[in-house]
Short mmCIF file of C-alpha atoms in Angstrom, two decimals:
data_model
loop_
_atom_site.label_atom_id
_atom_site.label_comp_id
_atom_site.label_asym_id
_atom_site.label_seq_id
_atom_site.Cartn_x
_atom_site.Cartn_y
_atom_site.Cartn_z
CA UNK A 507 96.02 -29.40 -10.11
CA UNK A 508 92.53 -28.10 -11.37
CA UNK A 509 92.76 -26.25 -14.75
CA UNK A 510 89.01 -25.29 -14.73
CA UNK A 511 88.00 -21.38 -14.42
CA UNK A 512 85.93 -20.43 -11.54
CA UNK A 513 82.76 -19.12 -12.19
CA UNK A 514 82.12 -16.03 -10.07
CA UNK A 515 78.96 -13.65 -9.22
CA UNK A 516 77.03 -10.55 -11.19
CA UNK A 517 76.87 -7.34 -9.27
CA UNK A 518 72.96 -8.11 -9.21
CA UNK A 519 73.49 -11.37 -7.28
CA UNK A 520 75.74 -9.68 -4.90
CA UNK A 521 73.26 -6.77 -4.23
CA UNK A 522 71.06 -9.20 -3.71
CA UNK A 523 72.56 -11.14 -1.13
CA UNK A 524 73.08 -7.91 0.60
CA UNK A 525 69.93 -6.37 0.37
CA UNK A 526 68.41 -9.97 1.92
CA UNK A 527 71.22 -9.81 4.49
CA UNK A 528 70.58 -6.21 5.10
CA UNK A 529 66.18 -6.40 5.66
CA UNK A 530 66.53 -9.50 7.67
CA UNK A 531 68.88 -7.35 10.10
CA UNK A 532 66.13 -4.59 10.49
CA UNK A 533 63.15 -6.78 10.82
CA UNK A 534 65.10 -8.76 13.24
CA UNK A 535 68.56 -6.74 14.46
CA UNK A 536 70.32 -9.58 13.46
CA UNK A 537 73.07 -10.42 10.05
CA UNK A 538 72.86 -13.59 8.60
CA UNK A 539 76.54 -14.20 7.97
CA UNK A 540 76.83 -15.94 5.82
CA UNK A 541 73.82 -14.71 3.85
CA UNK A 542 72.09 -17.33 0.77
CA UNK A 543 69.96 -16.45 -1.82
CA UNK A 544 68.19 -18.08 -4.93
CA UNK A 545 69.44 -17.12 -8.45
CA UNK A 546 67.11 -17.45 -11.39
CA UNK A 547 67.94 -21.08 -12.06
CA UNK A 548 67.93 -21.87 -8.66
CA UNK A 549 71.31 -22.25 -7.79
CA UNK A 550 71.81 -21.24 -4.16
CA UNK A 551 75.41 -20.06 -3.22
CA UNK A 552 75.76 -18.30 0.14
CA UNK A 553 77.62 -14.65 0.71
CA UNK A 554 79.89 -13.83 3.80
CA UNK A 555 79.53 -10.07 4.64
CA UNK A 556 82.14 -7.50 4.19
CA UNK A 557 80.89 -4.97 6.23
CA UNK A 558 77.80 -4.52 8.14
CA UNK A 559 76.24 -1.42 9.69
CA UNK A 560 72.44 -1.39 11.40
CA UNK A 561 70.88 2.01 13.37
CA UNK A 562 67.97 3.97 13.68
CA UNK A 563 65.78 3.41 10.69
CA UNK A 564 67.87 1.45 8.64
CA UNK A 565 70.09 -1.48 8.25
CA UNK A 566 73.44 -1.99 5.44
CA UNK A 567 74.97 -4.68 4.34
CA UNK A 568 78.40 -5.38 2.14
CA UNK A 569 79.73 -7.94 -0.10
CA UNK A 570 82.76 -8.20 -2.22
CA UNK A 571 82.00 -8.87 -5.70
CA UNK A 572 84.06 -12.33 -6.85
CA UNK A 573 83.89 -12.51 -10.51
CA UNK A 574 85.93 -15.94 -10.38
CA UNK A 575 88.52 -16.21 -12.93
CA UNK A 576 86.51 -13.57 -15.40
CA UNK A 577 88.82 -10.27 -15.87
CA UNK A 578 85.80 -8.25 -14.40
CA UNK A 579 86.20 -4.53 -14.05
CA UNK A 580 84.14 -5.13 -11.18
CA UNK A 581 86.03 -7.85 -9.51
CA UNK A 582 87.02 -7.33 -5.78
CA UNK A 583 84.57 -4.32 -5.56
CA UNK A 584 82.49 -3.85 -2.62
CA UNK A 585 78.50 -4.40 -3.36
CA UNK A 586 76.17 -2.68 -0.25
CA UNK A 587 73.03 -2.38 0.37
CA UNK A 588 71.15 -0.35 2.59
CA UNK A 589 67.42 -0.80 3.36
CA UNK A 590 64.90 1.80 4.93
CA UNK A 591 61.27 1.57 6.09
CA UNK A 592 59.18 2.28 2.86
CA UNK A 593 55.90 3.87 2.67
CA UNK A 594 52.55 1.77 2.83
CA UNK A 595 52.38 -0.65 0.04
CA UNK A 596 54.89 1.21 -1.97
CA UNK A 597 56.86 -2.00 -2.07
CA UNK A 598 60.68 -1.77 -3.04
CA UNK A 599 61.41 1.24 -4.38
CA UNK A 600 65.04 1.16 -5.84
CA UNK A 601 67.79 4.15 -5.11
CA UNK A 602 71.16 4.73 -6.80
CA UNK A 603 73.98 4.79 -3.87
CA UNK A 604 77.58 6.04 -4.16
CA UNK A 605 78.74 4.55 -7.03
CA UNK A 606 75.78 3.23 -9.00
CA UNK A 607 74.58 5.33 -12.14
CA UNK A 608 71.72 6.86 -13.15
CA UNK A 609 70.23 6.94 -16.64
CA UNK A 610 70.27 9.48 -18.79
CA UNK A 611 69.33 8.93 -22.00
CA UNK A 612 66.03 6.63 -23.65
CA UNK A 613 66.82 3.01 -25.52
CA UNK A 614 68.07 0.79 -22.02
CA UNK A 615 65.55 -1.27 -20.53
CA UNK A 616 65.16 1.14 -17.42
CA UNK A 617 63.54 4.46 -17.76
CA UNK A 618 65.30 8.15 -17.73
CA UNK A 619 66.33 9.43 -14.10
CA UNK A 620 65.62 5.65 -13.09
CA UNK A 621 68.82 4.11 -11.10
CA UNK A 622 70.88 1.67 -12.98
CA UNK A 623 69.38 -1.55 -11.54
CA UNK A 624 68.91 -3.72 -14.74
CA UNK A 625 65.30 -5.71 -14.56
CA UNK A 626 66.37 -9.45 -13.29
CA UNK A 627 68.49 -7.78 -10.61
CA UNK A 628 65.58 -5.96 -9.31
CA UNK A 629 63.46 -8.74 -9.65
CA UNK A 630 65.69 -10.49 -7.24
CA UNK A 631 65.86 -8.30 -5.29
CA UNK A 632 62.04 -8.16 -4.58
CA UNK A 633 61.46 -11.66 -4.68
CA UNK A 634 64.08 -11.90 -1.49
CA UNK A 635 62.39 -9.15 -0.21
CA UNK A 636 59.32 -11.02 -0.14
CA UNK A 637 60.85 -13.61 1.24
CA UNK A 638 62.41 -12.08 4.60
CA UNK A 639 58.79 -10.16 4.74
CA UNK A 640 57.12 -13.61 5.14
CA UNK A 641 59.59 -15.31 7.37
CA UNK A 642 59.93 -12.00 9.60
CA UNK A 643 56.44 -10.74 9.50
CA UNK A 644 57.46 -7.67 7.66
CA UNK A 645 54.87 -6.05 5.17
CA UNK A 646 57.43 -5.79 2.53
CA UNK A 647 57.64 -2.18 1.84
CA UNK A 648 61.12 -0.81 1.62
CA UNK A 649 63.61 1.26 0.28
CA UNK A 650 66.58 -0.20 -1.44
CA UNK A 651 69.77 2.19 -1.57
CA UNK A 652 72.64 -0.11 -3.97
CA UNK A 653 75.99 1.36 -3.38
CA UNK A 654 79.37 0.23 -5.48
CA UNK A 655 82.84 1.82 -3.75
CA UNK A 656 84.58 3.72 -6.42
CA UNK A 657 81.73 2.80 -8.76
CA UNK A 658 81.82 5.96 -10.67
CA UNK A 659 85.92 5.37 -11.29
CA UNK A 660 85.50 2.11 -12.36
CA UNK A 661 82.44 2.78 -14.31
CA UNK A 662 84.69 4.85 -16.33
CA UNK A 663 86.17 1.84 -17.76
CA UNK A 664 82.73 0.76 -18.93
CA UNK A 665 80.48 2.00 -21.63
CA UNK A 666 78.10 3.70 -19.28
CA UNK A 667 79.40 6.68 -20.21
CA UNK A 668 78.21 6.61 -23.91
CA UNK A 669 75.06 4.96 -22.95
CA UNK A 670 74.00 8.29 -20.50
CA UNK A 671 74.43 5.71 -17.46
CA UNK A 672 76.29 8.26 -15.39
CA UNK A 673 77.71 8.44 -12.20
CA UNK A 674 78.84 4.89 -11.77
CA UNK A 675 78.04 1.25 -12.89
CA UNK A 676 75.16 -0.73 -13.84
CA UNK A 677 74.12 -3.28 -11.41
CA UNK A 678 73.64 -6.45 -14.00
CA UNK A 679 73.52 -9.96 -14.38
CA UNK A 680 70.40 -12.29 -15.75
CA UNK A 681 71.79 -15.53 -14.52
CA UNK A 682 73.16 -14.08 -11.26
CA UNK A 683 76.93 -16.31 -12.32
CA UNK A 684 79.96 -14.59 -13.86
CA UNK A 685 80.75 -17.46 -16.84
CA UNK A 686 85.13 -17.00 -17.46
CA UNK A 687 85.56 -15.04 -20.04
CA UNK A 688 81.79 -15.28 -21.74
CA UNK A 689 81.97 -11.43 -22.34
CA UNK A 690 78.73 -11.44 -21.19
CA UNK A 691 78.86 -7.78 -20.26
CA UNK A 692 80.46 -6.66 -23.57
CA UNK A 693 77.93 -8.19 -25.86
CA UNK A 694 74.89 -6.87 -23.72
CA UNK A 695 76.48 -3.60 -23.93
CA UNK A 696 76.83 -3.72 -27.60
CA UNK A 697 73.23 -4.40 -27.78
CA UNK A 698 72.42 -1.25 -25.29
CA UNK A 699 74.75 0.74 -27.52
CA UNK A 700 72.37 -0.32 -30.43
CA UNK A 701 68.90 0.30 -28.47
CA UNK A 702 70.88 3.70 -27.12
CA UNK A 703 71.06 4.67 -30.93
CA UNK A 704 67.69 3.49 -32.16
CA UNK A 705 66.41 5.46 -29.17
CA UNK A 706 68.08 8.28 -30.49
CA UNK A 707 66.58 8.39 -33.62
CA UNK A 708 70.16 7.14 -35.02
CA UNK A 709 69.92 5.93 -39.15
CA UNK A 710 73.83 5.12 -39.34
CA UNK A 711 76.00 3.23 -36.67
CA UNK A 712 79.59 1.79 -36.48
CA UNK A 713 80.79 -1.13 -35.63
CA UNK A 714 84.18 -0.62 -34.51
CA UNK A 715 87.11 -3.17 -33.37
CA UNK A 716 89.51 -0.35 -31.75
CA UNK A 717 89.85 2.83 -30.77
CA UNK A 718 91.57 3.59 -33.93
CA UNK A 719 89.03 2.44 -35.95
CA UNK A 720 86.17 3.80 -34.09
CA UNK A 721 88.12 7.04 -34.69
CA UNK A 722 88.04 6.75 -38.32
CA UNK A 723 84.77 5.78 -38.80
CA UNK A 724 83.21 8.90 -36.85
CA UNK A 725 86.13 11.21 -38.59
CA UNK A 726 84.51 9.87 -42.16
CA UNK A 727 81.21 9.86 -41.26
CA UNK A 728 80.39 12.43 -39.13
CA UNK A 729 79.35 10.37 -36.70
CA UNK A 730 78.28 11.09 -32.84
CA UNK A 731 79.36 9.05 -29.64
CA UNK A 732 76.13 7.17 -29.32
CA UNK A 733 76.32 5.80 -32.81
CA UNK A 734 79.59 4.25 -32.17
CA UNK A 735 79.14 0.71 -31.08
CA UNK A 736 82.37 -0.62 -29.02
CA UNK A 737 82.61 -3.95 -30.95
CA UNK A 738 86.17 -5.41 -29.90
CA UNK A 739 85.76 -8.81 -31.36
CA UNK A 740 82.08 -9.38 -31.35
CA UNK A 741 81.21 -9.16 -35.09
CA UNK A 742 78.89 -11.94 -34.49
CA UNK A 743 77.50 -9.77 -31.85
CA UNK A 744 76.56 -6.71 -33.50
CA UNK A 745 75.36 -8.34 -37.07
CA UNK A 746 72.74 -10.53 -34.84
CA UNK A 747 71.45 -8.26 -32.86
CA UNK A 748 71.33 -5.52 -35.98
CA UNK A 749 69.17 -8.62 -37.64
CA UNK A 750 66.44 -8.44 -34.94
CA UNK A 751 66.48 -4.75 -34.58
CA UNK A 752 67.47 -2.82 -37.58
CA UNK A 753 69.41 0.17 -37.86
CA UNK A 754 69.05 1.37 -41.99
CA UNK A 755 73.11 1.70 -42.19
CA UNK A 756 76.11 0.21 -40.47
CA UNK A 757 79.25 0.79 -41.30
CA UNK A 758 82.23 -1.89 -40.15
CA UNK A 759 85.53 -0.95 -39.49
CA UNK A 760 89.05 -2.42 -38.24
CA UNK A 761 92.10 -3.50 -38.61
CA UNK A 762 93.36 -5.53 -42.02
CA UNK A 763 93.54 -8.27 -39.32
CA UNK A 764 90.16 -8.57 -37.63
CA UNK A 765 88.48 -7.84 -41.25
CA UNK A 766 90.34 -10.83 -42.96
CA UNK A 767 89.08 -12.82 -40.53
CA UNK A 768 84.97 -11.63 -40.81
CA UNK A 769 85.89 -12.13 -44.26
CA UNK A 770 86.77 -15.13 -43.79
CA UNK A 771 83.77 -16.33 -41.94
CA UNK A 772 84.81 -15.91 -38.19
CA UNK A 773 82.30 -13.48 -36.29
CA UNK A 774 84.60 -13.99 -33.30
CA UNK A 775 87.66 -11.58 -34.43
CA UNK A 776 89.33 -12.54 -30.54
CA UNK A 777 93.01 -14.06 -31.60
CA UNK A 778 92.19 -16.83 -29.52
CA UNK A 779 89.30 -18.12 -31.35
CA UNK A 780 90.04 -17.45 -34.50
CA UNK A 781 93.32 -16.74 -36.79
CA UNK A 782 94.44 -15.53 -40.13
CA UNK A 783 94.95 -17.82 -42.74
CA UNK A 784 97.02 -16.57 -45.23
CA UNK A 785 95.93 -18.84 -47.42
CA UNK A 786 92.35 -17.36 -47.61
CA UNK A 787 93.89 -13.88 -48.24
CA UNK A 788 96.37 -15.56 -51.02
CA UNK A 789 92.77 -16.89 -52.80
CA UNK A 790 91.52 -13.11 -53.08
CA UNK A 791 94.68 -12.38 -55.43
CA UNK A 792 94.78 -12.48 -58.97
CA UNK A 793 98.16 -12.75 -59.57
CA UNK A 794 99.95 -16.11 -58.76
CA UNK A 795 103.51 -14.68 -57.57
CA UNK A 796 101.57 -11.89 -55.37
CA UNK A 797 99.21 -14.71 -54.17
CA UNK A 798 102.74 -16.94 -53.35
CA UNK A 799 104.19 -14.11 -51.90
CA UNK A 800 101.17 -13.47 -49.63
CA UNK A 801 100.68 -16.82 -48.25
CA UNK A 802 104.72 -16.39 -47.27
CA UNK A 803 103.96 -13.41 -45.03
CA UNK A 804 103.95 -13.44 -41.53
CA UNK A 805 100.76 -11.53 -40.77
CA UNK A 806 98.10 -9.78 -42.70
CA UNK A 807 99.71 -6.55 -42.40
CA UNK A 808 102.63 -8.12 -44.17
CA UNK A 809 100.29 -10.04 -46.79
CA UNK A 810 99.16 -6.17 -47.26
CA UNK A 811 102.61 -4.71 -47.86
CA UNK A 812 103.22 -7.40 -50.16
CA UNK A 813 100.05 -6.73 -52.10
CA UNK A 814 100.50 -2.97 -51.93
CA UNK A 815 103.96 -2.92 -53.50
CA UNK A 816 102.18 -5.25 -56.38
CA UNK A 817 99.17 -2.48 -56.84
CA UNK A 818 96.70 -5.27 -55.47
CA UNK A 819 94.01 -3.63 -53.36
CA UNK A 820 94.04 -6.68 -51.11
CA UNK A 821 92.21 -4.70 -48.75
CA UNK A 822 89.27 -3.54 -51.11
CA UNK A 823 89.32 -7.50 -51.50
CA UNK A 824 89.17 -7.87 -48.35
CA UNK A 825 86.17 -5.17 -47.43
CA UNK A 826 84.12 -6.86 -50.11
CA UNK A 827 84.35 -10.17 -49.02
CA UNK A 828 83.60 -9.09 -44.95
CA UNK A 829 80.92 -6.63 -46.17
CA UNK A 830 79.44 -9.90 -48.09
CA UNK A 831 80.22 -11.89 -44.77
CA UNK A 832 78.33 -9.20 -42.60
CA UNK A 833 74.93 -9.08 -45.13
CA UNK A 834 74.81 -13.10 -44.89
CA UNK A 835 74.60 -12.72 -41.02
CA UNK A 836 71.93 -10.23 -41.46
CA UNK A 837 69.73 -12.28 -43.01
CA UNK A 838 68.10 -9.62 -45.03
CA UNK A 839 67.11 -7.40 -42.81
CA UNK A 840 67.00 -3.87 -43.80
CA UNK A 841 70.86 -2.91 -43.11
CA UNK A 842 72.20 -1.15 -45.43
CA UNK A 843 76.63 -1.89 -44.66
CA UNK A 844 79.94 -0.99 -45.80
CA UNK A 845 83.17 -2.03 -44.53
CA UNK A 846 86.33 0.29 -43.65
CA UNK A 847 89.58 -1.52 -43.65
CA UNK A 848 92.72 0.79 -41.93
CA UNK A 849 96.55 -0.02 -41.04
CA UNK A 850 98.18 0.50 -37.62
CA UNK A 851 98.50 3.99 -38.32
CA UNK A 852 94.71 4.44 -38.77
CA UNK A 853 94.83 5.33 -42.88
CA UNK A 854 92.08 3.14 -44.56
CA UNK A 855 93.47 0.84 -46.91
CA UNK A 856 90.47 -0.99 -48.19
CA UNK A 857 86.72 -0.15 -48.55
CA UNK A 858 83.34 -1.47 -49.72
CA UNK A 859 80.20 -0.58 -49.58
CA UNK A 860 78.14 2.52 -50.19
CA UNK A 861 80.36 5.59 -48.17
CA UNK A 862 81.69 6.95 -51.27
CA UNK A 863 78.36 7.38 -53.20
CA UNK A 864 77.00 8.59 -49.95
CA UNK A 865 79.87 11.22 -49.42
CA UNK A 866 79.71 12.02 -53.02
CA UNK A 867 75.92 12.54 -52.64
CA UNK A 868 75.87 14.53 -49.12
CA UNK A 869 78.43 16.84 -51.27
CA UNK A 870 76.12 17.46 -54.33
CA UNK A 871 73.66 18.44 -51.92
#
């Protein structure tokens, strides 16, 4: 028995096969079932339709999105397209459907009021277009309506929402294949969140492992929605992309967990990929009994106990070493960061960084 994930589709290769499947049925009244298409490396998998409608002035065509063995929030959703008559060399001219956003705020790579349709899908898109023109002896000139079912409900589980992407999903994908568990999506929307901010004239952004700690971080610095980046385990993620395009202050916050393990070195924080060593948090303390004591604990929370009951700030220790972890990544670049380290229950426990000259200052003022 096979133990290998299946590799599955983007929503942008599944609009595309049903846009192509969709203009070749009103150039020629007709569904190619299944339908193929070419994805930017020129693989060529083949679609069957889900659905298929065709009548005066228009043709649609459905596919169900199969993300393989990725834990999609898209997966099983139905992809359509439907394709009208455009005007005279207008070309394709793109249309946000039932279920597919609209943008809303400056910083993606799409411009305000512009449906979600990232670049490579589009381009895709008008490359097959071209491609049923010339086989069909159409001129090419169309309008493409994308359409997710209960797009705007799923979208909610998606950072469109804090991006100003609203009223559904984003129709992605740059390969047009859904790698298992690559996170693809995540990390590119880490990096929208950070254009999203820049856009908005943002000078101080967090990146935040949880909801909890997201929730601290805006509580202590005043922070609004589009400044908080939504970065789960993808340290590595936000400190790379920071490097390239600069924000002047980030502050990182999490768990005693995650943070030990940044600290550490890991920019993958996923418990999967990377663990706590105990042993590494034991060679931050001082004291030889604390430090014996810690490397006996079962977690980090419990190497934090132990260290609190001594009067070690293990996770001060711990701040400065991920704070020193986070400017390595960064290369230099003009960051200025500080680290917030909380408990379960969301108090902080360990910090580094500038925040308390900055609070002190903002209060002077």
């Amino acid at each position: 028995m096979s133990t290998e994930l299946r590799f599955g589709w983007t929503t942008g290769a599944c609009a595309t096969a049903a846009t192509t499947a969709a203009y070749t049925a009103l150039l020629t009244g007709e569904f190619p079932d299944p339908v193929g298409i070419v994805l930017p490396k020129g693989q060529t998998p083949s679609f069957a339709l889900a659905r298929e409608e065709l009548g005066a002035g228009f043709a649609a065509a459905f596919v169900v999105k199969d993300a393989g063995d990725d834990p999609d929030v898209t997966h099983g959703a139905l992809v359509g397209a439907t394709v009208r008559p455009g005007e005279p060399g207008s070309g394709v001219v793109f249309r946000a459907g039932p279920g597919v956003g609209t943008v809303t705020k400056p910083g993606l790579p799409l411009d305000v009021g512009e449906p979600a349709i990232n670049p490579v899908p589009r381009r895709m898109m008008r490359e097959h277009v071209e491609r049923v023109a010339r086989e069909h002896g159409g001129s090419g000139d169309v309008v493409v309506e994308v359409s997710v079912a209960h797009g705007e409900e799923l979208a909610r589980r998606t950072w469109n929402p804090r991006l100003g992407i609203l009223g559904g999903l984003s129709i992605l994908g740059t390969t047009g294949i859904v790698v298992p568990y690559s996170c693809s999506a995540w990390i590119d929307s880490i990096r929208r969140g950070v254009d999203v901010a820049r856009a908005a004239g943002r000078a101080h952004v967090a990146g935040c492992t949880g909801s909890t700690s997201e929730k601290v971080a805006a509580e202590l610095h005043g922070l609004p929605e589009d400044a908080l980046l939504d970065m789960g385990d993808f340290a590595g993620a936000v400190l790379k992309y920071l490097r390239r395009h600069p924000v002047p202050r980030l502050t990182v916050a999490g768990g005693i967990g995650k943070l030990s393990k940044l600290a550490d070195g890991h920019l993958d924080l996923h418990s999967g990929r990377s663990q706590v060593d105990l042993g590494f948090l034991a060679s931050l303390v001082g004291d030889d009994d604390v430090a014996a004591r810690v490397r006996a604990a079962n977690t980090a929370l419990g190497a934090l106990r132990v260290c609190q009951e001594a009067g070690v700030p293990l996770g001060d220790l711990v701040a400065a070493r991920a704070k020193a972890v986070a400017e390595g990544v960064l290369r230099g670049a003009p960051v200025e960061v500080d680290v917030v380290v909380i408990d379960r229950a969301g108090t902080v426990v360990g910090r580094a960084g500038g925040p308390a000259g900055h609070e002190r200052q903002r209060s002077a003022e």
